[in-house]
PDB file of C-alpha atoms in Angstrom:
ATOM      1  CA  MET G   1     -43.338   8.581   5.678  1.00  0.00           C
ATOM      2  CA  LYS G   2     -41.394   5.432   4.878  1.00  0.00           C
ATOM      3  CA  LEU G   3     -38.453   7.504   3.632  1.00  0.00           C
ATOM      4  CA  ILE G   4     -38.348   9.510   6.878  1.00  0.00           C
ATOM      5  CA  LYS G   5     -38.439   6.290   8.870  1.00  0.00           C
ATOM      6  CA  ASN G   6     -35.496   4.814   6.902  1.00  0.00           C
ATOM      7  CA  LEU G   7     -33.456   7.994   7.368  1.00  0.00           C
ATOM      8  CA  PHE G   8     -34.155   7.928  11.102  1.00  0.00           C
ATOM      9  CA  LEU G   9     -32.993   4.293  11.347  1.00  0.00           C
ATOM     10  CA  LEU G  10     -29.848   5.066   9.366  1.00  0.00           C
ATOM     11  CA  ILE G  11     -28.940   7.999  11.640  1.00  0.00           C
ATOM     12  CA  LEU G  12     -29.621   5.872  14.719  1.00  0.00           C
ATOM     13  CA  PHE G  13     -27.347   3.111  13.383  1.00  0.00           C
ATOM     14  CA  VAL G  14     -24.466   5.493  12.692  1.00  0.00           C
ATOM     15  CA  LEU G  15     -24.752   7.184  16.080  1.00  0.00           C
ATOM     16  CA  SER G  16     -24.852   3.863  17.924  1.00  0.00           C
ATOM     17  CA  THR G  17     -21.936   2.154  16.156  1.00  0.00           C
ATOM     18  CA  GLY G  18     -19.491   4.800  15.167  1.00  0.00           C
ATOM     19  CA  LYS G  19     -18.337   8.368  15.309  1.00  0.00           C
ATOM     20  CA  VAL G  20     -17.050  10.845  12.760  1.00  0.00           C
ATOM     21  CA  LEU G  21     -13.767  12.658  13.288  1.00  0.00           C
ATOM     22  CA  ALA G  22     -11.944  15.102  11.076  1.00  0.00           C
ATOM     23  CA  GLN G  23      -8.262  15.679  10.408  1.00  0.00           C
ATOM     24  CA  SER G  24      -6.484  13.076   8.261  1.00  0.00           C
ATOM     25  CA  SER G  25      -8.013  11.318   5.280  1.00  0.00           C
ATOM     26  CA  GLY G  26      -9.091   7.708   5.367  1.00  0.00           C
ATOM     27  CA  MET G  27     -11.477   5.472   7.290  1.00  0.00           C
ATOM     28  CA  ALA G  28     -10.432   3.809  10.553  1.00  0.00           C
ATOM     29  CA  LEU G  29     -11.698   0.665  12.244  1.00  0.00           C
ATOM     30  CA  SER G  30     -11.413  -0.242  15.899  1.00  0.00           C
ATOM     31  CA  VAL G  31      -9.187  -3.324  16.319  1.00  0.00           C
ATOM     32  CA  PRO G  32      -7.814  -5.017  19.458  1.00  0.00           C
ATOM     33  CA  ILE G  33      -4.040  -4.801  19.910  1.00  0.00           C
ATOM     34  CA  ALA G  34      -2.348  -6.463  22.870  1.00  0.00           C
ATOM     35  CA  ASP G  35       1.054  -4.724  22.602  1.00  0.00           C
ATOM     36  CA  GLN G  36       2.107  -1.834  24.838  1.00  0.00           C
ATOM     37  CA  GLY G  37       3.342   1.645  23.967  1.00  0.00           C
ATOM     38  CA  ILE G  38       0.925   2.205  21.090  1.00  0.00           C
ATOM     39  CA  THR G  39       0.550   5.844  20.093  1.00  0.00           C
ATOM     40  CA  ASP G  40      -0.589   7.865  17.099  1.00  0.00           C
ATOM     41  CA  GLY G  41       1.330   6.747  13.990  1.00  0.00           C
ATOM     42  CA  THR G  42       2.220   3.239  15.179  1.00  0.00           C
ATOM     43  CA  LEU G  43       2.520   0.648  12.390  1.00  0.00           C
ATOM     44  CA  ILE G  44       0.357  -2.451  12.883  1.00  0.00           C
ATOM     45  CA  SER G  45       0.682  -5.911  11.320  1.00  0.00           C
ATOM     46  CA  SER G  46      -1.528  -8.976  11.295  1.00  0.00           C
ATOM     47  CA  GLY G  47       0.032 -11.938  13.097  1.00  0.00           C
ATOM     48  CA  LEU G  48      -0.983 -15.500  13.878  1.00  0.00           C
ATOM     49  CA  THR G  49      -2.406 -14.449  17.248  1.00  0.00           C
ATOM     50  CA  GLY G  50      -4.072 -11.208  16.101  1.00  0.00           C
ATOM     51  CA  PHE G  51      -3.024  -7.642  15.482  1.00  0.00           C
ATOM     52  CA  GLU G  52       0.348  -6.461  16.813  1.00  0.00           C
ATOM     53  CA  THR G  53       2.927  -3.751  16.281  1.00  0.00           C
ATOM     54  CA  SER G  54       5.085  -4.287  13.200  1.00  0.00           C
ATOM     55  CA  LYS G  55       8.480  -5.716  14.182  1.00  0.00           C
ATOM     56  CA  VAL G  56       9.768  -7.240  10.924  1.00  0.00           C
ATOM     57  CA  GLU G  57      11.601  -5.450   8.120  1.00  0.00           C
ATOM     58  CA  TYR G  58       9.564  -5.183   4.906  1.00  0.00           C
ATOM     59  CA  ASP G  59       6.669  -6.943   6.644  1.00  0.00           C
ATOM     60  CA  SER G  60       4.221  -8.324   4.059  1.00  0.00           C
ATOM     61  CA  ALA G  61       1.672  -8.820   6.869  1.00  0.00           C
ATOM     62  CA  PHE G  62       1.421  -5.044   7.432  1.00  0.00           C
ATOM     63  CA  TYR G  63      -2.183  -4.017   8.115  1.00  0.00           C
ATOM     64  CA  GLY G  64      -2.432  -0.315   8.872  1.00  0.00           C
ATOM     65  CA  VAL G  65      -1.539   2.651  11.092  1.00  0.00           C
ATOM     66  CA  VAL G  66      -2.944   3.698  14.462  1.00  0.00           C
ATOM     67  CA  THR G  67      -4.569   7.113  14.181  1.00  0.00           C
ATOM     68  CA  THR G  68      -6.270   9.443  16.612  1.00  0.00           C
ATOM     69  CA  SER G  69      -7.906  11.640  13.975  1.00  0.00           C
ATOM     70  CA  PRO G  70      -9.324   9.728  11.003  1.00  0.00           C
ATOM     71  CA  ALA G  71     -11.829  11.224   8.616  1.00  0.00           C
ATOM     72  CA  ILE G  72     -14.356   8.520   9.514  1.00  0.00           C
ATOM     73  CA  ALA G  73     -14.124   6.055  12.394  1.00  0.00           C
ATOM     74  CA  PHE G  74     -16.195   2.963  13.094  1.00  0.00           C
ATOM     75  CA  GLU G  75     -15.541   2.228  16.718  1.00  0.00           C
ATOM     76  CA  ASP G  76     -16.943  -0.691  18.699  1.00  0.00           C
ATOM     77  CA  ILE G  77     -18.204   1.113  21.795  1.00  0.00           C
ATOM     78  CA  SER G  78     -18.833  -2.205  23.542  1.00  0.00           C
ATOM     79  CA  SER G  79     -15.211  -3.334  23.324  1.00  0.00           C
ATOM     80  CA  ALA G  80     -12.938  -3.205  26.340  1.00  0.00           C
ATOM     81  CA  SER G  81      -9.750  -1.172  26.571  1.00  0.00           C
ATOM     82  CA  GLY G  82      -6.990  -2.386  24.288  1.00  0.00           C
ATOM     83  CA  SER G  83      -8.695  -1.480  21.026  1.00  0.00           C
ATOM     84  CA  PHE G  84      -7.301   1.250  18.790  1.00  0.00           C
ATOM     85  CA  LEU G  85      -8.461   3.034  15.665  1.00  0.00           C
ATOM     86  CA  VAL G  86      -6.430   1.754  12.696  1.00  0.00           C
ATOM     87  CA  THR G  87      -6.608   3.158   9.182  1.00  0.00           C
ATOM     88  CA  THR G  88      -5.539   1.291   6.065  1.00  0.00           C
ATOM     89  CA  THR G  89      -5.978   4.014   3.447  1.00  0.00           C
ATOM     90  CA  GLY G  90      -5.476   7.721   2.909  1.00  0.00           C
ATOM     91  CA  THR G  91      -2.942  10.135   4.356  1.00  0.00           C
ATOM     92  CA  VAL G  92      -1.907   9.528   7.953  1.00  0.00           C
ATOM     93  CA  GLN G  93       0.789  10.467  10.460  1.00  0.00           C
ATOM     94  CA  VAL G  94       3.444   7.732  10.825  1.00  0.00           C
ATOM     95  CA  ARG G  95       6.214   7.265  13.373  1.00  0.00           C
ATOM     96  CA  VAL G  96       9.587   6.991  11.622  1.00  0.00           C
ATOM     97  CA  THR G  97      13.304   7.173  12.377  1.00  0.00           C
ATOM     98  CA  THR G  98      16.392   7.780  10.247  1.00  0.00           C
ATOM     99  CA  GLN G  99      17.840   4.373  11.144  1.00  0.00           C
ATOM    100  CA  GLY G 100      17.822   3.406   7.456  1.00  0.00           C
ATOM    101  CA  GLY G 101      18.826   6.866   6.277  1.00  0.00           C
ATOM    102  CA  LYS G 102      17.295  10.340   6.057  1.00  0.00           C
ATOM    103  CA  ILE G 103      13.790  10.430   4.641  1.00  0.00           C
ATOM    104  CA  LYS G 104      12.940  12.705   1.733  1.00  0.00           C
ATOM    105  CA  VAL G 105       9.575  13.561   0.244  1.00  0.00           C
ATOM    106  CA  GLY G 106       8.633  10.780  -2.179  1.00  0.00           C
ATOM    107  CA  ASP G 107      10.677   8.057  -0.463  1.00  0.00           C
ATOM    108  CA  ASN G 108       9.066   4.692   0.193  1.00  0.00           C
ATOM    109  CA  ILE G 109       8.474   3.908   3.863  1.00  0.00           C
ATOM    110  CA  THR G 110       8.583   0.382   5.245  1.00  0.00           C
ATOM    111  CA  THR G 111       8.414  -1.401   8.590  1.00  0.00           C
ATOM    112  CA  SER G 112      11.497  -2.021  10.729  1.00  0.00           C
ATOM    113  CA  THR G 113      12.744  -4.107  13.640  1.00  0.00           C
ATOM    114  CA  ARG G 114      11.788  -1.260  15.975  1.00  0.00           C
ATOM    115  CA  ALA G 115       8.235  -2.026  17.064  1.00  0.00           C
ATOM    116  CA  GLY G 116       5.650   0.097  15.293  1.00  0.00           C
ATOM    117  CA  VAL G 117       8.172   2.474  13.703  1.00  0.00           C
ATOM    118  CA  GLY G 118       8.912   2.916   9.998  1.00  0.00           C
ATOM    119  CA  VAL G 119      12.129   3.651   8.094  1.00  0.00           C
ATOM    120  CA  VAL G 120      13.067   4.538   4.537  1.00  0.00           C
ATOM    121  CA  ALA G 121      13.037   1.510   2.208  1.00  0.00           C
ATOM    122  CA  GLU G 122      16.619   0.782   1.090  1.00  0.00           C
ATOM    123  CA  PHE G 123      15.929  -2.434  -0.804  1.00  0.00           C
ATOM    124  CA  GLU G 124      13.126  -3.893  -2.840  1.00  0.00           C
ATOM    125  CA  GLY G 125      10.362  -5.364  -0.727  1.00  0.00           C
ATOM    126  CA  TYR G 126       7.020  -4.636   0.894  1.00  0.00           C
ATOM    127  CA  VAL G 127       6.431  -0.956   1.710  1.00  0.00           C
ATOM    128  CA  VAL G 128       3.595   0.781   3.572  1.00  0.00           C
ATOM    129  CA  GLY G 129       3.419   3.987   1.548  1.00  0.00           C
ATOM    130  CA  THR G 130       5.132   7.162   0.358  1.00  0.00           C
ATOM    131  CA  ALA G 131       6.539   9.936   2.540  1.00  0.00           C
ATOM    132  CA  LEU G 132       4.866  13.328   2.083  1.00  0.00           C
ATOM    133  CA  GLU G 133       7.188  15.041   4.565  1.00  0.00           C
ATOM    134  CA  PRO G 134      10.929  14.714   5.255  1.00  0.00           C
ATOM    135  CA  CYS G 135      12.669  13.417   8.365  1.00  0.00           C
ATOM    136  CA  VAL G 136      16.312  14.509   8.700  1.00  0.00           C
ATOM    137  CA  GLU G 137      16.800  13.790  12.405  1.00  0.00           C
ATOM    138  CA  ALA G 138      20.527  13.206  13.065  1.00  0.00           C
ATOM    139  CA  ASP G 139      19.876  10.964  16.079  1.00  0.00           C
ATOM    140  CA  ILE G 140      18.606   7.608  14.768  1.00  0.00           C
ATOM    141  CA  THR G 141      17.055   6.813  18.163  1.00  0.00           C
ATOM    142  CA  LYS G 142      14.693   9.791  17.973  1.00  0.00           C
ATOM    143  CA  GLU G 143      11.403   9.590  16.122  1.00  0.00           C
ATOM    144  CA  CYS G 144       9.706  11.879  13.628  1.00  0.00           C
ATOM    145  CA  LEU G 145       5.960  11.984  13.026  1.00  0.00           C
ATOM    146  CA  ILE G 146       5.483  12.597   9.310  1.00  0.00           C
ATOM    147  CA  LYS G 147       2.603  12.414   6.859  1.00  0.00           C
ATOM    148  CA  VAL G 148       2.577   9.281   4.707  1.00  0.00           C
ATOM    149  CA  SER G 149       0.278   8.364   1.843  1.00  0.00           C
ATOM    150  CA  LEU G 150      -0.687   4.793   2.667  1.00  0.00           C
ATOM    151  CA  ALA G 151      -0.331   2.406  -0.276  1.00  0.00           C
ATOM    152  CA  PRO G 152       0.821  -1.023   0.970  1.00  0.00           C
ATOM    153  CA  ARG G 153       2.486  -2.820  -1.931  1.00  0.00           C
ATOM    154  CA  TYR G 154       5.554  -4.636  -3.144  1.00  0.00           C
ATOM    155  CA  SER G 155       8.130  -2.153  -4.427  1.00  0.00           C
ATOM    156  CA  PRO G 156      11.090  -2.986  -6.705  1.00  0.00           C
ATOM    157  CA  GLY G 157      13.166  -0.370  -4.894  1.00  0.00           C
ATOM    158  CA  SER G 158      12.656   2.930  -6.672  1.00  0.00           C
ATOM    159  CA  ASN G 159      14.146   5.213  -4.011  1.00  0.00           C
ATOM    160  CA  SER G 160      17.212   7.171  -5.092  1.00  0.00           C
ATOM    161  CA  GLY G 161      20.324   5.509  -3.752  1.00  0.00           C
ATOM    162  CA  THR G 162      18.654   2.150  -3.298  1.00  0.00           C
ATOM    163  CA  ARG G 163      21.084  -0.701  -2.762  1.00  0.00           C
ATOM    164  CA  GLY G 164      19.126  -3.175  -4.872  1.00  0.00           C
ATOM    165  CA  VAL G 165      18.072  -6.677  -3.857  1.00  0.00           C
ATOM    166  CA  ASN G 166      18.849  -8.088  -0.429  1.00  0.00           C
ATOM    167  CA  LEU G 167      18.512 -11.808  -1.144  1.00  0.00           C
ATOM    168  CA  PHE G 168      19.275 -12.958   2.403  1.00  0.00           C
ATOM    169  CA  LEU G 169      16.689 -10.539   3.811  1.00  0.00           C
ATOM    170  CA  ASN G 170      14.094 -11.868   1.358  1.00  0.00           C
ATOM    171  CA  ILE G 171      14.769 -15.471   2.413  1.00  0.00           C
ATOM    172  CA  LYS G 172      14.626 -14.546   6.104  1.00  0.00           C
ATOM    173  CA  LYS G 173      11.382 -12.641   5.552  1.00  0.00           C
ATOM    174  CA  ALA G 174       9.827 -15.542   3.665  1.00  0.00           C
ATOM    175  CA  ALA G 175      10.829 -18.022   6.382  1.00  0.00           C
ATOM    176  CA  GLY G 176       9.288 -15.884   9.100  1.00  0.00           C
ATOM    177  CA  SER G 177       6.097 -14.934   7.285  1.00  0.00           C
ATOM    178  CA  PRO G 178       2.971 -17.021   7.899  1.00  0.00           C
ATOM    179  CA  PHE G 179       1.687 -16.256   4.395  1.00  0.00           C
ATOM    180  CA  LEU G 180       3.330 -16.171   0.971  1.00  0.00           C
ATOM    181  CA  SER G 181       1.761 -15.137  -2.303  1.00  0.00           C
ATOM    182  CA  PRO G 182       1.397 -17.890  -4.948  1.00  0.00           C
ATOM    183  CA  LEU G 183       3.965 -16.183  -7.187  1.00  0.00           C
ATOM    184  CA  THR G 184       6.491 -15.906  -4.359  1.00  0.00           C
ATOM    185  CA  SER G 185       5.934 -19.540  -3.385  1.00  0.00           C
ATOM    186  CA  LEU G 186       6.439 -20.623  -7.006  1.00  0.00           C
ATOM    187  CA  ARG G 187       9.701 -18.659  -7.265  1.00  0.00           C
ATOM    188  CA  TYR G 188      11.146 -20.260  -4.141  1.00  0.00           C
ATOM    189  CA  LEU G 189       9.978 -23.716  -5.247  1.00  0.00           C
ATOM    190  CA  LEU G 190      11.597 -23.304  -8.688  1.00  0.00           C
ATOM    191  CA  ALA G 191      14.815 -22.036  -7.103  1.00  0.00           C
ATOM    192  CA  VAL G 192      14.977 -25.044  -4.755  1.00  0.00           C
ATOM    193  CA  LEU G 193      14.249 -27.524  -7.564  1.00  0.00           C
ATOM    194  CA  THR G 194      16.845 -25.922  -9.859  1.00  0.00           C
ATOM    195  CA  THR G 195      19.536 -25.989  -7.168  1.00  0.00           C
ATOM    196  CA  ALA G 196      18.725 -29.569  -6.143  1.00  0.00           C
ATOM    197  CA  SER G 197      18.756 -30.770  -9.765  1.00  0.00           C
ATOM    198  CA  ALA G 198      22.088 -29.078 -10.486  1.00  0.00           C
ATOM    199  CA  PHE G 199      23.761 -30.570  -7.417  1.00  0.00           C
ATOM    200  CA  ALA G 200      22.236 -34.024  -8.005  1.00  0.00           C
ATOM    201  CA  PHE G 201      23.501 -34.064 -11.597  1.00  0.00           C
ATOM    202  CA  GLY G 202      26.877 -32.693 -10.507  1.00  0.00           C
ATOM    203  CA  PHE G 203      27.425 -35.319  -7.813  1.00  0.00           C
ATOM    204  CA  TYR G 204      26.217 -38.102 -10.129  1.00  0.00           C
ATOM    205  CA  PHE G 205      28.521 -36.993 -12.930  1.00  0.00           C
ATOM    206  CA  PHE G 206      31.389 -36.466 -10.474  1.00  0.00           C
ATOM    207  CA  GLY G 207      31.018 -39.970  -8.988  1.00  0.00           C
ATOM    208  CA  ARG G 208      30.649 -41.677 -12.336  1.00  0.00           C
ATOM    209  CA  SER G 209      33.588 -39.914 -13.973  1.00  0.00           C
ATOM    210  CA  GLY G 210      35.765 -40.431 -10.912  1.00  0.00           C
ATOM    211  CA  LYS G 211      35.013 -44.147 -10.814  1.00  0.00           C
ATOM    212  CA  THR G 212      35.657 -44.531 -14.544  1.00  0.00           C
ATOM    213  CA  GLY G 213      38.933 -42.623 -14.276  1.00  0.00           C
ATOM    214  CA  ILE G 214      40.215 -44.771 -11.408  1.00  0.00           C
ATOM    215  CA  GLU G 215      39.295 -47.986 -13.238  1.00  0.00           C
ATOM    216  CA  ALA G 216      41.060 -46.762 -16.396  1.00  0.00           C
ATOM    217  CA  LEU G 217      44.121 -45.815 -14.376  1.00  0.00           C
ATOM    218  CA  GLY G 218      44.250 -49.321 -12.907  1.00  0.00           C
ATOM    219  CA  ARG G 219      44.025 -50.956 -16.322  1.00  0.00           C
ATOM    220  CA  ASN G 220      46.565 -48.656 -18.000  1.00  0.00           C
ATOM    221  CA  PRO G 221      49.043 -47.085 -15.540  1.00  0.00           C
ATOM    222  CA  LEU G 222      51.225 -45.832 -18.411  1.00  0.00           C
ATOM    223  CA  ALA G 223      48.480 -43.434 -19.483  1.00  0.00           C
ATOM    224  CA  ALA G 224      48.199 -41.945 -16.009  1.00  0.00           C
ATOM    225  CA  LYS G 225      48.908 -38.380 -17.211  1.00  0.00           C
ATOM    226  CA  LYS G 226      46.252 -38.403 -19.912  1.00  0.00           C
ATOM    227  CA  ILE G 227      43.716 -40.061 -17.618  1.00  0.00           C
ATOM    228  CA  GLY G 228      44.483 -37.525 -14.867  1.00  0.00           C
ATOM    229  CA  VAL G 229      43.914 -34.602 -17.243  1.00  0.00           C
ATOM    230  CA  GLY G 230      40.608 -36.136 -18.311  1.00  0.00           C
ATOM    231  CA  MET G 231      39.504 -36.530 -14.662  1.00  0.00           C
ATOM    232  CA  VAL G 232      40.412 -32.916 -13.885  1.00  0.00           C
ATOM    233  CA  MET G 233      38.408 -31.712 -16.882  1.00  0.00           C
ATOM    234  CA  ASN G 234      35.424 -33.758 -15.724  1.00  0.00           C
ATOM    235  CA  PHE G 235      35.681 -32.243 -12.252  1.00  0.00           C
ATOM    236  CA  VAL G 236      35.839 -28.733 -13.721  1.00  0.00           C
ATOM    237  CA  LEU G 237      32.801 -29.461 -15.889  1.00  0.00           C
ATOM    238  CA  THR G 238      30.939 -30.741 -12.831  1.00  0.00           C
ATOM    239  CA  GLY G 239      31.725 -27.523 -10.967  1.00  0.00           C
ATOM    240  CA  LEU G 240      30.538 -25.435 -13.905  1.00  0.00           C
ATOM    241  CA  VAL G 241      27.239 -27.318 -14.069  1.00  0.00           C
ATOM    242  CA  MET G 242      26.638 -26.824 -10.329  1.00  0.00           C
ATOM    243  CA  GLY G 243      27.606 -23.157 -10.525  1.00  0.00           C
ATOM    244  CA  PHE G 244      25.313 -22.599 -13.505  1.00  0.00           C
ATOM    245  CA  GLY G 245      22.456 -24.163 -11.556  1.00  0.00           C
ATOM    246  CA  LEU G 246      23.100 -21.830  -8.618  1.00  0.00           C
ATOM    247  CA  LEU G 247      23.183 -18.853 -10.986  1.00  0.00           C
ATOM    248  CA  ILE G 248      19.820 -19.779 -12.499  1.00  0.00           C
ATOM    249  CA  ALA G 249      18.317 -20.212  -9.008  1.00  0.00           C
ATOM    250  CA  TYR G 250      19.648 -16.786  -8.004  1.00  0.00           C
ATOM    251  CA  MET G 251      18.168 -15.171 -11.102  1.00  0.00           C
ATOM    252  CA  ILE G 252      14.788 -16.769 -10.355  1.00  0.00           C
ATOM    253  CA  LEU G 253      14.805 -15.210  -6.885  1.00  0.00           C
ATOM    254  CA  VAL G 254      15.927 -11.705  -7.773  1.00  0.00           C
ATOM    255  CA  LEU G 255      14.220 -11.051 -11.123  1.00  0.00           C
TER     256      LEU G 255
END
């Protein structure tokens, strides 16, 4: 009797809080999104003010994809209009364009500056998943709706033809992101400290050697040529130290 009662309560809870749909794999939750023009396959990110369509390239705040046919959906029936079913796992239809190049099966898909629309990942960075269908649309303004296996993660850029690391994009992304992982924060901190130390040492050495050279030139004008060569060598050494510091900082950021 107790078992029947528990089963009845469980069925009542499921029927009152959610509904089951069938088509794509994955579970979807109902979340409020204030942006307009949201359709099936729209990419969604988590912002400071709530959920919104993804508008940043390689967005590390990516949350999920709007879907109209999840395998299981938990929908808040008491919520007002403006809530959409968003899935974070499984296989789902995603809106994409060929703005970053034609999409082949197996390519990594990432967010773009076009709200809610994905593109092929050209560089290393945060991706939303892997394309299971191609998109070869010649017009980059037109969208394709393709199946994507959702697997949000940081990718080192494994697509064929990848152009490697976009350092300036990484810095821009980090500056605009409200959250950074501890490892990423440490890398940027080490890069800043290395660059600052190299320039501080370079300017200190440059000023000291320059002052010493001028004083020596005043005391012994006849040795002007030798003193001048020594000052030039010191300046070159200073430049090498500063350049080496910049190189180390660059390697910290890209490796």
